[in-house]
PDB file of C-alpha atoms in Angstrom:
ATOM      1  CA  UNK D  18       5.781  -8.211 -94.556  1.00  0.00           C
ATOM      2  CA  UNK D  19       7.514 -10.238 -91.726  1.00  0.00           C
ATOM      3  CA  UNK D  20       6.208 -13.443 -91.025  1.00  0.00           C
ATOM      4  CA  UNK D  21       5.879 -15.356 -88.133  1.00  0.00           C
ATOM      5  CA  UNK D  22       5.445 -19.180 -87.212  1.00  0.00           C
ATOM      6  CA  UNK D  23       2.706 -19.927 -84.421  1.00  0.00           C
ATOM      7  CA  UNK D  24       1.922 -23.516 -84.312  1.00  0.00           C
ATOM      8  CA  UNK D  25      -0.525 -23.515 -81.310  1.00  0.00           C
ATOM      9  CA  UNK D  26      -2.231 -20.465 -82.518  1.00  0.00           C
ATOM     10  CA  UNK D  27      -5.886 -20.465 -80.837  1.00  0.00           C
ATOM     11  CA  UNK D  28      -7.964 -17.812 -80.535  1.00  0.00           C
ATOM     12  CA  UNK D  29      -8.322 -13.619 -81.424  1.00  0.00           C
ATOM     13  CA  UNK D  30      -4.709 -13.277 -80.223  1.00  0.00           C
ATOM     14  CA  UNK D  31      -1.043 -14.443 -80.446  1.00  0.00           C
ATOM     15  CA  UNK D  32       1.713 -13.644 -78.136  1.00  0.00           C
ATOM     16  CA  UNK D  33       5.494 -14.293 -79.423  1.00  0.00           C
ATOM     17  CA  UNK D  34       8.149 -16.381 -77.153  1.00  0.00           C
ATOM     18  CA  UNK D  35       9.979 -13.979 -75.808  1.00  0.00           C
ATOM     19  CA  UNK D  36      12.997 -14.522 -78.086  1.00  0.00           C
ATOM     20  CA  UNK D  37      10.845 -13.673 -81.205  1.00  0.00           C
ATOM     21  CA  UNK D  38       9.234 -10.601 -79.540  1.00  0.00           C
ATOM     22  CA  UNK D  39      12.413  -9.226 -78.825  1.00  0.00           C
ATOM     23  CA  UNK D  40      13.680  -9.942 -82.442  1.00  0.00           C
ATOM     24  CA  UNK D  41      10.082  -8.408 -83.572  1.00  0.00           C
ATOM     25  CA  UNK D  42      10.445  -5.410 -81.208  1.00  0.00           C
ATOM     26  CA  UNK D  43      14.227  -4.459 -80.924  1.00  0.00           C
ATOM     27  CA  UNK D  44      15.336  -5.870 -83.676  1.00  0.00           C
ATOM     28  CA  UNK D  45      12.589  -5.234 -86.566  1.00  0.00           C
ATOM     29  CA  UNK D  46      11.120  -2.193 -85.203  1.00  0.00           C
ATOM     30  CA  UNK D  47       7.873  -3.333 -84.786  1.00  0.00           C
ATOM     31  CA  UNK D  48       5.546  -1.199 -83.326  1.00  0.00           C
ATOM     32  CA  UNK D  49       1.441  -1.118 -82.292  1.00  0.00           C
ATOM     33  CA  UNK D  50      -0.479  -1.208 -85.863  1.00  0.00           C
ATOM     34  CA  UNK D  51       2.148  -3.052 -87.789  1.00  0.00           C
ATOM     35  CA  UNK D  52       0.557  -5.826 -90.010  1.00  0.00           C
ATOM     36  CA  UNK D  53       2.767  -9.066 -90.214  1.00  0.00           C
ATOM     37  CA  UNK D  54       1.602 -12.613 -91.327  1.00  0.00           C
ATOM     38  CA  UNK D  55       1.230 -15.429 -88.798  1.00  0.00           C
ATOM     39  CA  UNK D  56       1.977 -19.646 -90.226  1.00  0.00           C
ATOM     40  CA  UNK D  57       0.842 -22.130 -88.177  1.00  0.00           C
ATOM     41  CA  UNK D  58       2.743 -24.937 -90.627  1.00  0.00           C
ATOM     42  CA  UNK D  59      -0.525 -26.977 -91.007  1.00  0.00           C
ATOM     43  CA  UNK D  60      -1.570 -25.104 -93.996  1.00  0.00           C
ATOM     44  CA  UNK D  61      -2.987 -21.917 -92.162  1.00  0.00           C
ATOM     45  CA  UNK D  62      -1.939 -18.229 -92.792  1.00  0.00           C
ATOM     46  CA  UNK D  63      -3.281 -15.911 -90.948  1.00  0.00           C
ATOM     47  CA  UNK D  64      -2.424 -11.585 -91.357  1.00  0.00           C
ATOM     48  CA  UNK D  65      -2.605 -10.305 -87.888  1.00  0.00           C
ATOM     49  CA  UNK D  66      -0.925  -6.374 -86.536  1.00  0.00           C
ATOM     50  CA  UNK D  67       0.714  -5.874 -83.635  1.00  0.00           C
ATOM     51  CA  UNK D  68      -1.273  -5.000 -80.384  1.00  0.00           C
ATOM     52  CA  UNK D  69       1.349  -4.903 -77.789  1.00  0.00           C
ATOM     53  CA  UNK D  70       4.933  -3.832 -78.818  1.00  0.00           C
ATOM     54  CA  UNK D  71       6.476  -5.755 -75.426  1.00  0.00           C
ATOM     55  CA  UNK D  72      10.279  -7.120 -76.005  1.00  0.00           C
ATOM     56  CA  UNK D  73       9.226 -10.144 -73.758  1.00  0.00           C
ATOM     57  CA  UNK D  74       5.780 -10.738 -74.584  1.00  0.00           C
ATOM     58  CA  UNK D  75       5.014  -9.065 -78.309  1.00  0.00           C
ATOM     59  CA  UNK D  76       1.101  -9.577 -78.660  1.00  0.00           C
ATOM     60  CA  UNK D  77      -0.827  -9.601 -82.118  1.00  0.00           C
ATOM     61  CA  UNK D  78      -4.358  -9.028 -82.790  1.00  0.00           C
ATOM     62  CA  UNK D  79      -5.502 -12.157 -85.057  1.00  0.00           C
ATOM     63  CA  UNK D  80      -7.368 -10.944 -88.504  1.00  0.00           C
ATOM     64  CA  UNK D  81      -8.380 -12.633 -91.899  1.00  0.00           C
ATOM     65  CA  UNK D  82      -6.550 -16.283 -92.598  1.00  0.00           C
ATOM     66  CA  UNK D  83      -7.004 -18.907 -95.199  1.00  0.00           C
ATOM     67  CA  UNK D  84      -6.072 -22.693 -95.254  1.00  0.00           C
ATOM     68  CA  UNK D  85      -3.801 -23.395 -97.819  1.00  0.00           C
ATOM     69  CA  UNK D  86      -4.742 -26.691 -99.097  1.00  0.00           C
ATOM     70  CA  UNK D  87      -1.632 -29.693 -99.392  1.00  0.00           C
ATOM     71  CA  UNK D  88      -0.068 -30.230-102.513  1.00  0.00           C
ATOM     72  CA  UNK D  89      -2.033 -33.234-104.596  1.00  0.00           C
ATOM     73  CA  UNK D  90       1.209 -35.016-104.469  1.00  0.00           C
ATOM     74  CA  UNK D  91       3.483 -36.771-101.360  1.00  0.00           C
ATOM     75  CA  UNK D  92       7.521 -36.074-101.577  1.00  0.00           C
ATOM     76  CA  UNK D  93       9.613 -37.644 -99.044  1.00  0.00           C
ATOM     77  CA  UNK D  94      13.142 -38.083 -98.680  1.00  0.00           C
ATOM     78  CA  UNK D  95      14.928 -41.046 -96.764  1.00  0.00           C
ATOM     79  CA  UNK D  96      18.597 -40.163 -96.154  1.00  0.00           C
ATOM     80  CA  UNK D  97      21.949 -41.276 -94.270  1.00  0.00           C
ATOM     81  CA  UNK D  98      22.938 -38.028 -92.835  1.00  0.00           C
ATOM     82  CA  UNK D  99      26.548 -36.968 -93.806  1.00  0.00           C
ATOM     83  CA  UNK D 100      28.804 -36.951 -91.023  1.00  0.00           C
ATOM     84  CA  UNK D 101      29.385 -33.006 -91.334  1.00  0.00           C
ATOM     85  CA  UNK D 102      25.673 -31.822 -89.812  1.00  0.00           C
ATOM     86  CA  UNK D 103      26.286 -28.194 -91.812  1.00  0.00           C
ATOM     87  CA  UNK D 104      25.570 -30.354 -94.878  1.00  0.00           C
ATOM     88  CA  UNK D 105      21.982 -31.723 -93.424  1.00  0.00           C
ATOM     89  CA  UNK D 106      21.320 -28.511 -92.278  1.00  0.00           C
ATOM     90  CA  UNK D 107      21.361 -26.774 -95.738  1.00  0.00           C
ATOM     91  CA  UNK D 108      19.855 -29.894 -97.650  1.00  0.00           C
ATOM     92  CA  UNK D 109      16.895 -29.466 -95.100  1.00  0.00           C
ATOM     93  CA  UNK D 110      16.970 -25.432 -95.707  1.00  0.00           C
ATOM     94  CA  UNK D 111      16.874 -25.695 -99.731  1.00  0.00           C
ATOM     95  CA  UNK D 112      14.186 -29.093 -99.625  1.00  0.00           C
ATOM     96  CA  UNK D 113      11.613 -27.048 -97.868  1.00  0.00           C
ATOM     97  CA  UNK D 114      11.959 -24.043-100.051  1.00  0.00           C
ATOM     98  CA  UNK D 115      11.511 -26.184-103.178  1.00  0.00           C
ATOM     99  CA  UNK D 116       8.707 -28.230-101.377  1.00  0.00           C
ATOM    100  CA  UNK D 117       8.565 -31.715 -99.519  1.00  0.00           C
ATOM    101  CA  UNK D 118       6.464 -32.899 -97.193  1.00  0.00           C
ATOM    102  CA  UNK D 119       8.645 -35.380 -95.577  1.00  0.00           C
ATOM    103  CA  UNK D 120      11.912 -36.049 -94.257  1.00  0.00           C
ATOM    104  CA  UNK D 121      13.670 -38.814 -92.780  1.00  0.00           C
ATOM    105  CA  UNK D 122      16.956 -39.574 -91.590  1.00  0.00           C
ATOM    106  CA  UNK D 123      18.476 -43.053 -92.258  1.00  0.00           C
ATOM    107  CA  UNK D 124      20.846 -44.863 -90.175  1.00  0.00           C
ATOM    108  CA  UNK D 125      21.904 -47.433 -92.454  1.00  0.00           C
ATOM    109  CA  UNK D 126      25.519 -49.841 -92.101  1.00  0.00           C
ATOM    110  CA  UNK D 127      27.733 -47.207 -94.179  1.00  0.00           C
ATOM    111  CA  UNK D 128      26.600 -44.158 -91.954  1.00  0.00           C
ATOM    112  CA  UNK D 129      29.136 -42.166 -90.885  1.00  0.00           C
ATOM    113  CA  UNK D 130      26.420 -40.481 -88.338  1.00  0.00           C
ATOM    114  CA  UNK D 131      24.892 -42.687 -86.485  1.00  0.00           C
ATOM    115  CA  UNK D 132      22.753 -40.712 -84.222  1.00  0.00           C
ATOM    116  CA  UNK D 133      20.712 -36.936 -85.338  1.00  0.00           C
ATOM    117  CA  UNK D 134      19.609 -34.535 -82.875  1.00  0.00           C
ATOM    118  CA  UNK D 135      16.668 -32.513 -84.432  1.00  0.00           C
ATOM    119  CA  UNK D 136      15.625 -29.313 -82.757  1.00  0.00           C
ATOM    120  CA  UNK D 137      18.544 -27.724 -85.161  1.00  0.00           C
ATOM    121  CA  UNK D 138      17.215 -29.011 -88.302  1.00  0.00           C
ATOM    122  CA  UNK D 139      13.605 -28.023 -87.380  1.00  0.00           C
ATOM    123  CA  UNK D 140      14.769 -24.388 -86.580  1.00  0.00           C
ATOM    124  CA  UNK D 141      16.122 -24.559 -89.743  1.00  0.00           C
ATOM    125  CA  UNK D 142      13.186 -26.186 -91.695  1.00  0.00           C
ATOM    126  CA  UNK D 143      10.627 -23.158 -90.091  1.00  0.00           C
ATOM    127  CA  UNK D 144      13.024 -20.362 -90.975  1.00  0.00           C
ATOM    128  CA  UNK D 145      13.017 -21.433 -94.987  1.00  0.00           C
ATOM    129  CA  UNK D 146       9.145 -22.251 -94.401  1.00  0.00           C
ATOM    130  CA  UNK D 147       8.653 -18.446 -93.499  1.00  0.00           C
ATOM    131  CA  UNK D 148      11.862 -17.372 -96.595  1.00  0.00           C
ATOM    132  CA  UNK D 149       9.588 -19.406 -98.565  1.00  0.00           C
ATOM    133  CA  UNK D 150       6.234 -18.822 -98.054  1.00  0.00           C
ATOM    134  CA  UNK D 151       5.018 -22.378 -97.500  1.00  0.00           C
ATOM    135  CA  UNK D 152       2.431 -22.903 -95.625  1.00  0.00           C
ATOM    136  CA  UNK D 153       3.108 -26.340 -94.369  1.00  0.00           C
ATOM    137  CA  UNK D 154       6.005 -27.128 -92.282  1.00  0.00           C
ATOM    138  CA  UNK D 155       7.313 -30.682 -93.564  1.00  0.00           C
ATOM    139  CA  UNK D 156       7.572 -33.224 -90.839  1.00  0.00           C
ATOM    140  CA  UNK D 157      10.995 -34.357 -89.967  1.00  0.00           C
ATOM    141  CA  UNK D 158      11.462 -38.088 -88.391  1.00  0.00           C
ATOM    142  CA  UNK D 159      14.131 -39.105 -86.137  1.00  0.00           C
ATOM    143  CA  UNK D 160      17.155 -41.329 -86.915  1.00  0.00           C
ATOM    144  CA  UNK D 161      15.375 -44.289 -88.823  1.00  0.00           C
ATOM    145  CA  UNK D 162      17.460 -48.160 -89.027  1.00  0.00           C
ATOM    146  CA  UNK D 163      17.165 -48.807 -92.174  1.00  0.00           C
ATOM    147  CA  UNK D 164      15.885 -52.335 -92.216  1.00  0.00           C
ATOM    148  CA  UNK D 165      13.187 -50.959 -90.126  1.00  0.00           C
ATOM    149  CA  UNK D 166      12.041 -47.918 -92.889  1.00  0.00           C
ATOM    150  CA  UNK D 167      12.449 -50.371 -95.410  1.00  0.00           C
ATOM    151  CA  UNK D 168       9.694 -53.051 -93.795  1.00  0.00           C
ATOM    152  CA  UNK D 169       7.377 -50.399 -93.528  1.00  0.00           C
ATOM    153  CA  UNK D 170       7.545 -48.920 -96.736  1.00  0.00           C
ATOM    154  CA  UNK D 171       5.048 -48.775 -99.174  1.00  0.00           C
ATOM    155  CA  UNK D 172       6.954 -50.464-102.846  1.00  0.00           C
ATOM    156  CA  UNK D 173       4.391 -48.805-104.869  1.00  0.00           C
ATOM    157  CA  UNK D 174       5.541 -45.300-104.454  1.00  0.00           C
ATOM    158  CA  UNK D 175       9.124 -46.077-102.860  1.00  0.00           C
ATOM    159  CA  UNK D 176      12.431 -45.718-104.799  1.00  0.00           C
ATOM    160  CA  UNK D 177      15.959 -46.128-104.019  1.00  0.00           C
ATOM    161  CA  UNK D 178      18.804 -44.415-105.537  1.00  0.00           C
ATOM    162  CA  UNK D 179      21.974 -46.160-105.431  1.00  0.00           C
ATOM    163  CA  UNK D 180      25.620 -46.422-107.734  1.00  0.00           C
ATOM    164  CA  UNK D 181      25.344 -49.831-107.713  1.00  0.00           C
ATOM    165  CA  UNK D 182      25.774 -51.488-111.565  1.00  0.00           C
ATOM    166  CA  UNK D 183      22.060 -52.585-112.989  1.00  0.00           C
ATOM    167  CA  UNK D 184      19.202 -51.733-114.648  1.00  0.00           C
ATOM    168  CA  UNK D 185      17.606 -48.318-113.173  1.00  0.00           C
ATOM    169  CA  UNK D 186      15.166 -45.850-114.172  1.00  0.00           C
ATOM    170  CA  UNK D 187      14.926 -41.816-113.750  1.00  0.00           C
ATOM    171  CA  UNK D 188      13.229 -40.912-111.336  1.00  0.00           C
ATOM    172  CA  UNK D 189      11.361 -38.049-113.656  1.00  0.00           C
ATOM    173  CA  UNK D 190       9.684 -40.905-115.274  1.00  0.00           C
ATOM    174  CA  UNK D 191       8.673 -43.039-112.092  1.00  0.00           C
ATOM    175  CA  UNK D 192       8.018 -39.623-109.788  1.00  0.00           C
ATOM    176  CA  UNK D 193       5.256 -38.643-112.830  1.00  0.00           C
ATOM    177  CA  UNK D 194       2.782 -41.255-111.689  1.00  0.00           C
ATOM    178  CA  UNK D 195       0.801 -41.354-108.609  1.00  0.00           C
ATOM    179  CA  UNK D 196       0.099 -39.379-105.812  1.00  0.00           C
ATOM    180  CA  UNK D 197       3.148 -39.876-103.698  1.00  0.00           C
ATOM    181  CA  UNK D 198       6.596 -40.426-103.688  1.00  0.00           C
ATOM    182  CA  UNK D 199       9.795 -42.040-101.011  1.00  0.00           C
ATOM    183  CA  UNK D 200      13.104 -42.127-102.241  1.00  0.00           C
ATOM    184  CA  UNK D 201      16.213 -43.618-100.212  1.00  0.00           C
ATOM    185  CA  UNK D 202      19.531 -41.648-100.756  1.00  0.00           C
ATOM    186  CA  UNK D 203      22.069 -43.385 -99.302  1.00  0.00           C
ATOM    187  CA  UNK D 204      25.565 -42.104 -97.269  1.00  0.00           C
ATOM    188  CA  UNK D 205      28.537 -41.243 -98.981  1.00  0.00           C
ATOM    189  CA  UNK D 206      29.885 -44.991 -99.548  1.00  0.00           C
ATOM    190  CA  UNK D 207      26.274 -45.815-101.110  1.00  0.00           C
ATOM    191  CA  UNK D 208      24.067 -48.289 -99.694  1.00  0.00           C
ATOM    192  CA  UNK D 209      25.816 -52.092 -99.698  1.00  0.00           C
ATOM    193  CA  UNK D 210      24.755 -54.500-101.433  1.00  0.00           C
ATOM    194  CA  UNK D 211      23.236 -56.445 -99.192  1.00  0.00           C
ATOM    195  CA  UNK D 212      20.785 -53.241 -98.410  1.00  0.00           C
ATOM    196  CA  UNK D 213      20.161 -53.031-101.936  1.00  0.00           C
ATOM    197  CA  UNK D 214      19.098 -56.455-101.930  1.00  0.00           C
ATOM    198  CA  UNK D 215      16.892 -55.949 -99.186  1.00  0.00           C
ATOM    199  CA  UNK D 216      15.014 -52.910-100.930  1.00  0.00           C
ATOM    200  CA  UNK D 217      14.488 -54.893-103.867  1.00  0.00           C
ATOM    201  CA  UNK D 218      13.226 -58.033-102.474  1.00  0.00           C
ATOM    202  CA  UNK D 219      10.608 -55.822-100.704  1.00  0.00           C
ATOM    203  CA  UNK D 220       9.632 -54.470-104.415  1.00  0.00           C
ATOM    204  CA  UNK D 221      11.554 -50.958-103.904  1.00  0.00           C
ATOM    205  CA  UNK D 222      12.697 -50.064-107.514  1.00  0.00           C
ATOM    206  CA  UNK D 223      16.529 -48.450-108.180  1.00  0.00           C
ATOM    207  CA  UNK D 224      15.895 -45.708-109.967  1.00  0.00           C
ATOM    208  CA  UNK D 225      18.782 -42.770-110.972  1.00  0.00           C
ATOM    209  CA  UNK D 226      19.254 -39.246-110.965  1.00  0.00           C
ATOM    210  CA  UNK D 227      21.447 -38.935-113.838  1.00  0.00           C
ATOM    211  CA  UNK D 228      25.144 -39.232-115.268  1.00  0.00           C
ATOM    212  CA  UNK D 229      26.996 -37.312-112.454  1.00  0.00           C
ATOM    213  CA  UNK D 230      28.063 -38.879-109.010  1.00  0.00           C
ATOM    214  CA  UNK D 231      26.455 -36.810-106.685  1.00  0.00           C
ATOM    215  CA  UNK D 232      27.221 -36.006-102.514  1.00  0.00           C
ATOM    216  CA  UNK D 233      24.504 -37.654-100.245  1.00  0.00           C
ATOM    217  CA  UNK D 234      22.985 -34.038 -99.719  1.00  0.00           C
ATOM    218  CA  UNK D 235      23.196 -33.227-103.293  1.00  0.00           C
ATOM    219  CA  UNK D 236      21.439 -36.026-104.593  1.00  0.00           C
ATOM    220  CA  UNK D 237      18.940 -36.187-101.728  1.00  0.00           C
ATOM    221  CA  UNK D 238      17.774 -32.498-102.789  1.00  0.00           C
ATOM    222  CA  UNK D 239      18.474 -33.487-106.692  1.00  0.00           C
ATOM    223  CA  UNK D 240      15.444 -35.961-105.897  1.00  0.00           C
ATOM    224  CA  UNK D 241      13.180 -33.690-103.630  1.00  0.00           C
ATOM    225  CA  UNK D 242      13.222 -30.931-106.910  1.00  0.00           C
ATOM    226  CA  UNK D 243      13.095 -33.525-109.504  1.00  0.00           C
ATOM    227  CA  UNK D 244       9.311 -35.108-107.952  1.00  0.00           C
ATOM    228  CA  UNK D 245       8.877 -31.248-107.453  1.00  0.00           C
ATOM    229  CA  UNK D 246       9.580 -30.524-111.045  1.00  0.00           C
ATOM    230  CA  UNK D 247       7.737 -33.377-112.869  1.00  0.00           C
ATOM    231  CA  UNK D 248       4.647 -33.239-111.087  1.00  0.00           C
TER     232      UNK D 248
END
């Protein structure tokens, strides 16, 4: 069944922008009777058929939804973008298929990107919703400094991941506890020391992702299926 997002969806019926009811109508060959599902990425799924086959204005007739309820557990993901966006764009693509709630992008004093456009990456982050089959869209936050993310954090649930020499602890261990869970994942020349300071003096544990030495996008979705896994 094709799927659909609709995030203002209020009321018996839906119409498509125009650029999904021409992708419904030309492209799918859907036609008046055919029964696709509707997301409105707050936990909502709706099945709904199609009333009005239009190109430019492809109307569905709203029927039986549920509310899926949230996972019982928070995963979010603080990263320094790589400077190559393809690489963000398929670390956000594979996170939301395995399930996070939260993502946000890091400018930190190693970042080789310093600024993040998102209507891309939340194209990207509804398409795997709908691959997927979430039901919640994960929010995505803008270019972040760092100093800033880390004075806000809560230390009880946050983590940082750095290469850094030191005691650390997996994060399977620390991600088992709790109801939520931030990790930092730092660009590709790590976070400095002075940053790593910073998280710890704010109560921020290091913890590790294992033996290898991973890319930034790697190890930021190593640590979005690792909470995913443990919990």
């Amino acid at each position: 069944m094709h799927t659909f997002y609709a995030p203002d969806l209020n009321g018996p019926t839906f119409t498509l922008p125009e650029d999904e009811s021409k992708h419904a109508v030309r492209v799918l060959r859907l036609g008046v009777g055919d029964a696709v599902e509707l997301l409105d990425g707050r936990g909502g799924r709706y099945a709904a058929a199609v009333a009005d086959a239009n190109p430019k204005r492809c109307q569905l007739r709203i029927g039986h939804h549920e509310t899926v309820a949230p996972r019982s557990y928070f995963t979010h993901v603080a990263v320094a973008p790589t400077k190559n966006l393809d690489r963000m764009e398929w670390f956000v693509e594979k996170a939301v298929e395995v399930g996070v709630e939260r993502i946000t992008f890091l400018r930190s004093a190693r970042s080789e990107r310093r600024e993040l456009k998102l209507e891309r990456l939340e194209k990207i982050a509804i398409s795997a919703m709908k691959q997927s089959g979430q039901a919640w869209l994960p929010q995505l936050d803008e270019m972040t400094d760092y100093a800033a993310f880390v004075a806000d954090a809560t230390p009880e649930t946050t983590f940082i991941a750095h290469l850094e020499e030191g005691e650390r602890t997996a994060l399977t261990q620390v991600a088992a506890a709790g109801a939520g869970c931030c990790v930092l994942i730092g660009p590709e020349g790590d976070f400095t020391p002075a940053e790593i300071a910073l998280a710890l003096s704010r109560g921020i544990r290091p913890v590790t992702l294992g033996e290898s030495r991973l890319r930034t996008e790697t190890a930021a979705l190593a640590a979005a299926f690792t909470v995913h896994l443990v919990r």
